[in-house]
Amino acid sequence: MLTREMSTKAKADGGLYFELYWGENLAEAWSYGREQTRVHAAPDEKAPLPLYGFTLPEEPFLMAERTERGWRIHLPPKVQVEHKQRGDAFAALPGSQLVQDQGRASVTLADGMTLRLTEGQLSLLVQASVVKERVGPLQWKDMGWLAIVGLLFLSLPVGFLIAGPTPERAAESNARALQLAAEKEAARRKAMGLDTPMRPITDAEREQQQAADAGPEVNIPASFRMR
């Protein structure tokens, strides 16, 4: 929310950027700062521009140099040259933009221009580096947003302390829970028929119960004989 957009623009006195493609696949990329005045290429990993697969008249080959008008790109002899501006498609470079000097061709890299040098399956894209402007200091509008975010952040713990649980609220919640449990237990006992309280047995009921447990009387003779 506090991030401001950074505008970008290519400058003629800026750096230089190369992309090497094998077909449509990006193979390598190199960037050179504005302090660089010349870029030499050679099929060597130690070269400033380690360029393989292109026919170079000598090694190292002066690929680019800075002039008062911007970067001058020296073209290898067997490349096909195309150019485009931002948002456009690549098209063949007009011969009027080529500068011939002692049998070698070069082209001045205009602001916003991208060159594509193609030889066989390899393509080398050349363009000026993009320079990003630094983000300016925070303005009063940004400070206002920062203050609002800070207040919202600080209000969360304060709100929790105000609306959070207290001992009185905890005791009230426990009492409600115990009451609810008692009501559920009473409903269960009523469904089982256990809600009627028990009473003591009277003497008459006890004698009647004993008589029922004893069974009918049986008269046994005083004497009997066995054979």
PDB file of C-alpha atoms in Angstrom:
ATOM      1  CA  MET A   1       0.000   0.000   0.000  1.00  0.00           C
ATOM      2  CA  LEU A   2       2.986   2.247   0.715  1.00  0.00           C
ATOM      3  CA  THR A   3       4.946   1.109  -2.339  1.00  0.00           C
ATOM      4  CA  ARG A   4       5.112   3.728  -5.038  1.00  0.00           C
ATOM      5  CA  GLU A   5       5.502   2.760  -8.667  1.00  0.00           C
ATOM      6  CA  MET A   6       9.003   3.176 -10.069  1.00  0.00           C
ATOM      7  CA  SER A   7       9.097   4.593 -13.568  1.00  0.00           C
ATOM      8  CA  THR A   8      11.656   3.103 -15.950  1.00  0.00           C
ATOM      9  CA  LYS A   9      13.308   4.597 -18.993  1.00  0.00           C
ATOM     10  CA  ALA A  10      16.229   3.675 -21.173  1.00  0.00           C
ATOM     11  CA  LYS A  11      18.926   6.295 -21.439  1.00  0.00           C
ATOM     12  CA  ALA A  12      21.479   6.720 -24.165  1.00  0.00           C
ATOM     13  CA  ASP A  13      24.225   7.193 -21.584  1.00  0.00           C
ATOM     14  CA  GLY A  14      23.136   4.135 -19.623  1.00  0.00           C
ATOM     15  CA  GLY A  15      24.428   0.591 -19.747  1.00  0.00           C
ATOM     16  CA  LEU A  16      24.023  -2.174 -22.277  1.00  0.00           C
ATOM     17  CA  TYR A  17      22.145  -5.464 -22.126  1.00  0.00           C
ATOM     18  CA  PHE A  18      22.638  -8.621 -24.241  1.00  0.00           C
ATOM     19  CA  GLU A  19      20.481 -11.755 -24.498  1.00  0.00           C
ATOM     20  CA  LEU A  20      21.642 -14.839 -26.400  1.00  0.00           C
ATOM     21  CA  TYR A  21      18.936 -17.175 -27.739  1.00  0.00           C
ATOM     22  CA  TRP A  22      19.269 -20.660 -29.206  1.00  0.00           C
ATOM     23  CA  GLY A  23      16.163 -20.782 -31.352  1.00  0.00           C
ATOM     24  CA  GLU A  24      13.486 -19.456 -29.015  1.00  0.00           C
ATOM     25  CA  ASN A  25      15.243 -20.505 -25.803  1.00  0.00           C
ATOM     26  CA  LEU A  26      17.212 -17.995 -23.774  1.00  0.00           C
ATOM     27  CA  ALA A  27      20.735 -19.347 -23.280  1.00  0.00           C
ATOM     28  CA  GLU A  28      22.707 -16.479 -21.704  1.00  0.00           C
ATOM     29  CA  ALA A  29      22.281 -12.854 -20.653  1.00  0.00           C
ATOM     30  CA  TRP A  30      24.846 -10.157 -19.863  1.00  0.00           C
ATOM     31  CA  SER A  31      24.512  -6.653 -18.514  1.00  0.00           C
ATOM     32  CA  TYR A  32      27.092  -3.858 -18.584  1.00  0.00           C
ATOM     33  CA  GLY A  33      26.939  -0.698 -16.510  1.00  0.00           C
ATOM     34  CA  ARG A  34      27.222   2.871 -17.657  1.00  0.00           C
ATOM     35  CA  GLU A  35      30.864   2.946 -16.528  1.00  0.00           C
ATOM     36  CA  GLN A  36      31.654   0.501 -19.355  1.00  0.00           C
ATOM     37  CA  THR A  37      32.822   2.305 -22.520  1.00  0.00           C
ATOM     38  CA  ARG A  38      33.635  -0.706 -24.704  1.00  0.00           C
ATOM     39  CA  VAL A  39      32.446  -4.318 -24.870  1.00  0.00           C
ATOM     40  CA  HIS A  40      34.660  -6.909 -26.586  1.00  0.00           C
ATOM     41  CA  ALA A  41      33.379 -10.322 -27.670  1.00  0.00           C
ATOM     42  CA  ALA A  42      35.231 -13.602 -28.185  1.00  0.00           C
ATOM     43  CA  PRO A  43      34.459 -17.330 -27.970  1.00  0.00           C
ATOM     44  CA  ASP A  44      36.149 -17.403 -24.567  1.00  0.00           C
ATOM     45  CA  GLU A  45      34.666 -17.628 -21.088  1.00  0.00           C
ATOM     46  CA  LYS A  46      37.128 -14.994 -19.885  1.00  0.00           C
ATOM     47  CA  ALA A  47      36.056 -12.460 -22.515  1.00  0.00           C
ATOM     48  CA  PRO A  48      33.821  -9.537 -21.446  1.00  0.00           C
ATOM     49  CA  LEU A  49      31.190 -10.942 -23.825  1.00  0.00           C
ATOM     50  CA  PRO A  50      31.775 -14.725 -24.146  1.00  0.00           C
ATOM     51  CA  LEU A  51      30.121 -15.128 -27.532  1.00  0.00           C
ATOM     52  CA  TYR A  52      30.078 -18.547 -29.221  1.00  0.00           C
ATOM     53  CA  GLY A  53      28.631 -19.549 -32.595  1.00  0.00           C
ATOM     54  CA  PHE A  54      29.093 -16.199 -34.365  1.00  0.00           C
ATOM     55  CA  THR A  55      31.666 -15.511 -37.066  1.00  0.00           C
ATOM     56  CA  LEU A  56      34.003 -12.817 -35.727  1.00  0.00           C
ATOM     57  CA  PRO A  57      36.623 -11.174 -37.963  1.00  0.00           C
ATOM     58  CA  GLU A  58      39.107 -11.057 -35.074  1.00  0.00           C
ATOM     59  CA  GLU A  59      39.322 -12.004 -31.435  1.00  0.00           C
ATOM     60  CA  PRO A  60      38.552 -10.105 -29.341  1.00  0.00           C
ATOM     61  CA  PHE A  61      35.985  -8.323 -31.480  1.00  0.00           C
ATOM     62  CA  LEU A  62      34.846  -4.788 -30.562  1.00  0.00           C
ATOM     63  CA  MET A  63      31.128  -5.443 -30.244  1.00  0.00           C
ATOM     64  CA  ALA A  64      30.027  -2.107 -28.807  1.00  0.00           C
ATOM     65  CA  GLU A  65      31.486   1.266 -27.908  1.00  0.00           C
ATOM     66  CA  ARG A  66      30.034   4.394 -26.407  1.00  0.00           C
ATOM     67  CA  THR A  67      29.906   7.563 -28.504  1.00  0.00           C
ATOM     68  CA  GLU A  68      28.420  11.020 -27.995  1.00  0.00           C
ATOM     69  CA  ARG A  69      25.215   9.825 -29.693  1.00  0.00           C
ATOM     70  CA  GLY A  70      24.963   6.666 -27.637  1.00  0.00           C
ATOM     71  CA  TRP A  71      26.093   3.092 -28.139  1.00  0.00           C
ATOM     72  CA  ARG A  72      27.510   2.059 -31.504  1.00  0.00           C
ATOM     73  CA  ILE A  73      27.054  -1.640 -32.196  1.00  0.00           C
ATOM     74  CA  HIS A  74      29.578  -3.224 -34.561  1.00  0.00           C
ATOM     75  CA  LEU A  75      28.040  -6.045 -36.573  1.00  0.00           C
ATOM     76  CA  PRO A  76      29.721  -9.391 -37.212  1.00  0.00           C
ATOM     77  CA  PRO A  77      30.011  -9.918 -40.982  1.00  0.00           C
ATOM     78  CA  LYS A  78      27.571 -12.834 -41.361  1.00  0.00           C
ATOM     79  CA  VAL A  79      24.668 -11.731 -39.159  1.00  0.00           C
ATOM     80  CA  GLN A  80      21.172 -10.840 -40.280  1.00  0.00           C
ATOM     81  CA  VAL A  81      20.200  -7.532 -38.614  1.00  0.00           C
ATOM     82  CA  GLU A  82      16.688  -6.657 -37.420  1.00  0.00           C
ATOM     83  CA  HIS A  83      15.430  -3.896 -35.190  1.00  0.00           C
ATOM     84  CA  LYS A  84      12.305  -2.811 -33.363  1.00  0.00           C
ATOM     85  CA  GLN A  85      11.001  -0.128 -31.045  1.00  0.00           C
ATOM     86  CA  ARG A  86       9.004  -0.777 -27.900  1.00  0.00           C
ATOM     87  CA  GLY A  87       5.746  -2.561 -28.670  1.00  0.00           C
ATOM     88  CA  ASP A  88       6.660  -3.240 -32.315  1.00  0.00           C
ATOM     89  CA  ALA A  89       7.680  -6.438 -34.097  1.00  0.00           C
ATOM     90  CA  PHE A  90      11.142  -7.041 -35.454  1.00  0.00           C
ATOM     91  CA  ALA A  91      11.774  -5.830 -38.989  1.00  0.00           C
ATOM     92  CA  ALA A  92      14.806  -5.686 -41.247  1.00  0.00           C
ATOM     93  CA  LEU A  93      17.106  -2.792 -40.487  1.00  0.00           C
ATOM     94  CA  PRO A  94      17.099  -0.205 -43.316  1.00  0.00           C
ATOM     95  CA  GLY A  95      20.399   0.210 -45.059  1.00  0.00           C
ATOM     96  CA  SER A  96      20.268   3.966 -44.383  1.00  0.00           C
ATOM     97  CA  GLN A  97      20.872   3.260 -40.680  1.00  0.00           C
ATOM     98  CA  LEU A  98      24.026   1.251 -41.347  1.00  0.00           C
ATOM     99  CA  VAL A  99      27.387   2.980 -41.124  1.00  0.00           C
ATOM    100  CA  GLN A 100      30.132   1.483 -43.291  1.00  0.00           C
ATOM    101  CA  ASP A 101      33.734   2.002 -42.231  1.00  0.00           C
ATOM    102  CA  GLN A 102      36.620   0.143 -43.838  1.00  0.00           C
ATOM    103  CA  GLY A 103      34.340  -2.651 -44.983  1.00  0.00           C
ATOM    104  CA  ARG A 104      32.656  -3.103 -41.606  1.00  0.00           C
ATOM    105  CA  ALA A 105      29.114  -2.174 -40.675  1.00  0.00           C
ATOM    106  CA  SER A 106      27.847  -0.639 -37.467  1.00  0.00           C
ATOM    107  CA  VAL A 107      24.614   0.900 -36.235  1.00  0.00           C
ATOM    108  CA  THR A 108      23.856   3.464 -33.555  1.00  0.00           C
ATOM    109  CA  LEU A 109      21.530   2.076 -30.894  1.00  0.00           C
ATOM    110  CA  ALA A 110      18.790   4.678 -30.613  1.00  0.00           C
ATOM    111  CA  ASP A 111      16.787   5.239 -27.442  1.00  0.00           C
ATOM    112  CA  GLY A 112      14.182   2.485 -27.090  1.00  0.00           C
ATOM    113  CA  MET A 113      15.649   0.397 -29.926  1.00  0.00           C
ATOM    114  CA  THR A 114      16.369  -3.334 -29.737  1.00  0.00           C
ATOM    115  CA  LEU A 115      18.641  -5.035 -32.248  1.00  0.00           C
ATOM    116  CA  ARG A 116      18.483  -8.730 -33.134  1.00  0.00           C
ATOM    117  CA  LEU A 117      21.589 -10.209 -34.725  1.00  0.00           C
ATOM    118  CA  THR A 118      20.958 -13.685 -36.137  1.00  0.00           C
ATOM    119  CA  GLU A 119      23.419 -16.242 -37.457  1.00  0.00           C
ATOM    120  CA  GLY A 120      22.168 -19.787 -37.940  1.00  0.00           C
ATOM    121  CA  GLN A 121      20.160 -20.873 -34.878  1.00  0.00           C
ATOM    122  CA  LEU A 122      21.675 -18.183 -32.652  1.00  0.00           C
ATOM    123  CA  SER A 123      20.186 -14.751 -32.055  1.00  0.00           C
ATOM    124  CA  LEU A 124      21.757 -11.965 -30.032  1.00  0.00           C
ATOM    125  CA  LEU A 125      19.448  -9.238 -28.722  1.00  0.00           C
ATOM    126  CA  VAL A 126      21.058  -5.905 -27.911  1.00  0.00           C
ATOM    127  CA  GLN A 127      19.359  -3.049 -26.100  1.00  0.00           C
ATOM    128  CA  ALA A 128      20.135  -0.252 -23.687  1.00  0.00           C
ATOM    129  CA  SER A 129      19.916  -1.119 -20.011  1.00  0.00           C
ATOM    130  CA  VAL A 130      16.831  -0.007 -18.151  1.00  0.00           C
ATOM    131  CA  VAL A 131      17.573   2.548 -15.434  1.00  0.00           C
ATOM    132  CA  LYS A 132      15.165   2.679 -12.530  1.00  0.00           C
ATOM    133  CA  GLU A 133      14.544   5.935 -10.768  1.00  0.00           C
ATOM    134  CA  ARG A 134      14.876   5.864  -7.022  1.00  0.00           C
ATOM    135  CA  VAL A 135      11.763   5.948  -4.919  1.00  0.00           C
ATOM    136  CA  GLY A 136      11.178   9.393  -3.466  1.00  0.00           C
ATOM    137  CA  PRO A 137      10.594  10.075   0.239  1.00  0.00           C
ATOM    138  CA  LEU A 138       7.229   9.389   1.848  1.00  0.00           C
ATOM    139  CA  GLN A 139       4.669  12.118   1.321  1.00  0.00           C
ATOM    140  CA  TRP A 140       1.970  13.340   3.740  1.00  0.00           C
ATOM    141  CA  LYS A 141      -0.564  11.023   2.091  1.00  0.00           C
ATOM    142  CA  ASP A 142       1.711   8.051   2.715  1.00  0.00           C
ATOM    143  CA  MET A 143       2.201   9.121   6.337  1.00  0.00           C
ATOM    144  CA  GLY A 144      -1.590   9.218   6.768  1.00  0.00           C
ATOM    145  CA  TRP A 145      -1.943   5.654   5.505  1.00  0.00           C
ATOM    146  CA  LEU A 146       0.896   4.581   7.790  1.00  0.00           C
ATOM    147  CA  ALA A 147      -0.842   6.159  10.792  1.00  0.00           C
ATOM    148  CA  ILE A 148      -4.138   4.398   9.961  1.00  0.00           C
ATOM    149  CA  VAL A 149      -2.409   1.030   9.653  1.00  0.00           C
ATOM    150  CA  GLY A 150      -0.609   1.618  12.944  1.00  0.00           C
ATOM    151  CA  LEU A 151      -3.862   2.464  14.762  1.00  0.00           C
ATOM    152  CA  LEU A 152      -5.578  -0.636  13.404  1.00  0.00           C
ATOM    153  CA  PHE A 153      -2.645  -2.787  14.464  1.00  0.00           C
ATOM    154  CA  LEU A 154      -2.626  -1.352  18.002  1.00  0.00           C
ATOM    155  CA  SER A 155      -6.429  -1.582  18.391  1.00  0.00           C
ATOM    156  CA  LEU A 156      -6.441  -5.379  18.129  1.00  0.00           C
ATOM    157  CA  PRO A 157      -4.801  -6.158  21.515  1.00  0.00           C
ATOM    158  CA  VAL A 158      -6.701  -3.297  23.226  1.00  0.00           C
ATOM    159  CA  GLY A 159     -10.004  -4.654  21.948  1.00  0.00           C
ATOM    160  CA  PHE A 160      -9.101  -8.117  23.180  1.00  0.00           C
ATOM    161  CA  LEU A 161      -8.354  -6.778  26.669  1.00  0.00           C
ATOM    162  CA  ILE A 162     -11.643  -4.857  26.782  1.00  0.00           C
ATOM    163  CA  ALA A 163     -13.927  -7.562  25.395  1.00  0.00           C
ATOM    164  CA  GLY A 164     -11.936 -10.528  26.641  1.00  0.00           C
ATOM    165  CA  PRO A 165     -12.962 -12.922  29.471  1.00  0.00           C
ATOM    166  CA  THR A 166     -13.073 -11.669  33.117  1.00  0.00           C
ATOM    167  CA  PRO A 167     -13.445 -13.730  36.354  1.00  0.00           C
ATOM    168  CA  GLU A 168     -17.101 -12.691  36.649  1.00  0.00           C
ATOM    169  CA  ARG A 169     -17.851 -13.717  33.063  1.00  0.00           C
ATOM    170  CA  ALA A 170     -16.030 -17.008  33.561  1.00  0.00           C
ATOM    171  CA  ALA A 171     -18.072 -17.813  36.720  1.00  0.00           C
ATOM    172  CA  GLU A 172     -21.313 -16.933  34.930  1.00  0.00           C
ATOM    173  CA  SER A 173     -20.386 -19.173  32.022  1.00  0.00           C
ATOM    174  CA  ASN A 174     -19.608 -22.091  34.381  1.00  0.00           C
ATOM    175  CA  ALA A 175     -22.957 -21.672  36.169  1.00  0.00           C
ATOM    176  CA  ARG A 176     -24.835 -21.804  32.864  1.00  0.00           C
ATOM    177  CA  ALA A 177     -22.950 -24.963  31.907  1.00  0.00           C
ATOM    178  CA  LEU A 178     -23.806 -26.683  35.240  1.00  0.00           C
ATOM    179  CA  GLN A 179     -27.470 -25.738  34.932  1.00  0.00           C
ATOM    180  CA  LEU A 180     -27.646 -27.137  31.415  1.00  0.00           C
ATOM    181  CA  ALA A 181     -26.043 -30.414  32.571  1.00  0.00           C
ATOM    182  CA  ALA A 182     -28.559 -30.735  35.447  1.00  0.00           C
ATOM    183  CA  GLU A 183     -31.510 -30.200  33.103  1.00  0.00           C
ATOM    184  CA  LYS A 184     -30.224 -32.899  30.755  1.00  0.00           C
ATOM    185  CA  GLU A 185     -29.800 -35.370  33.671  1.00  0.00           C
ATOM    186  CA  ALA A 186     -33.343 -34.690  34.939  1.00  0.00           C
ATOM    187  CA  ALA A 187     -34.786 -35.318  31.483  1.00  0.00           C
ATOM    188  CA  ARG A 188     -32.878 -38.607  31.246  1.00  0.00           C
ATOM    189  CA  ARG A 189     -34.149 -39.845  34.665  1.00  0.00           C
ATOM    190  CA  LYS A 190     -37.719 -38.898  33.774  1.00  0.00           C
ATOM    191  CA  ALA A 191     -37.536 -40.887  30.547  1.00  0.00           C
ATOM    192  CA  MET A 192     -36.349 -43.931  32.542  1.00  0.00           C
ATOM    193  CA  GLY A 193     -39.095 -43.533  35.197  1.00  0.00           C
ATOM    194  CA  LEU A 194     -36.622 -42.718  37.954  1.00  0.00           C
ATOM    195  CA  ASP A 195     -37.997 -39.304  38.755  1.00  0.00           C
ATOM    196  CA  THR A 196     -40.447 -40.618  41.498  1.00  0.00           C
ATOM    197  CA  PRO A 197     -38.727 -40.548  44.926  1.00  0.00           C
ATOM    198  CA  MET A 198     -38.615 -43.802  46.986  1.00  0.00           C
ATOM    199  CA  ARG A 199     -40.582 -44.210  50.391  1.00  0.00           C
ATOM    200  CA  PRO A 200     -40.000 -46.550  53.381  1.00  0.00           C
ATOM    201  CA  ILE A 201     -41.899 -49.911  53.514  1.00  0.00           C
ATOM    202  CA  THR A 202     -44.599 -50.113  56.284  1.00  0.00           C
ATOM    203  CA  ASP A 203     -44.863 -53.000  58.797  1.00  0.00           C
ATOM    204  CA  ALA A 204     -48.040 -54.328  57.170  1.00  0.00           C
ATOM    205  CA  GLU A 205     -46.346 -54.358  53.752  1.00  0.00           C
ATOM    206  CA  ARG A 206     -43.289 -56.098  55.249  1.00  0.00           C
ATOM    207  CA  GLU A 207     -45.428 -58.866  56.879  1.00  0.00           C
ATOM    208  CA  GLN A 208     -47.384 -59.351  53.674  1.00  0.00           C
ATOM    209  CA  GLN A 209     -44.137 -59.641  51.730  1.00  0.00           C
ATOM    210  CA  GLN A 210     -42.745 -62.206  54.236  1.00  0.00           C
ATOM    211  CA  ALA A 211     -45.929 -64.265  54.028  1.00  0.00           C
ATOM    212  CA  ALA A 212     -45.718 -64.334  50.270  1.00  0.00           C
ATOM    213  CA  ASP A 213     -42.094 -65.417  50.417  1.00  0.00           C
ATOM    214  CA  ALA A 214     -42.854 -68.272  52.933  1.00  0.00           C
ATOM    215  CA  GLY A 215     -45.354 -70.090  50.656  1.00  0.00           C
ATOM    216  CA  PRO A 216     -48.300 -72.410  51.763  1.00  0.00           C
ATOM    217  CA  GLU A 217     -48.210 -74.221  55.103  1.00  0.00           C
ATOM    218  CA  VAL A 218     -47.353 -77.992  55.065  1.00  0.00           C
ATOM    219  CA  ASN A 219     -48.465 -80.258  57.966  1.00  0.00           C
ATOM    220  CA  ILE A 220     -45.913 -82.948  58.802  1.00  0.00           C
ATOM    221  CA  PRO A 221     -47.044 -85.968  60.912  1.00  0.00           C
ATOM    222  CA  ALA A 222     -45.435 -86.367  64.335  1.00  0.00           C
ATOM    223  CA  SER A 223     -44.125 -89.882  63.491  1.00  0.00           C
ATOM    224  CA  PHE A 224     -43.642 -91.939  60.351  1.00  0.00           C
ATOM    225  CA  ARG A 225     -42.378 -95.469  59.654  1.00  0.00           C
ATOM    226  CA  MET A 226     -39.839 -96.587  57.198  1.00  0.00           C
ATOM    227  CA  ARG A 227     -39.541-100.171  55.757  1.00  0.00           C
TER     228      ARG A 227
END
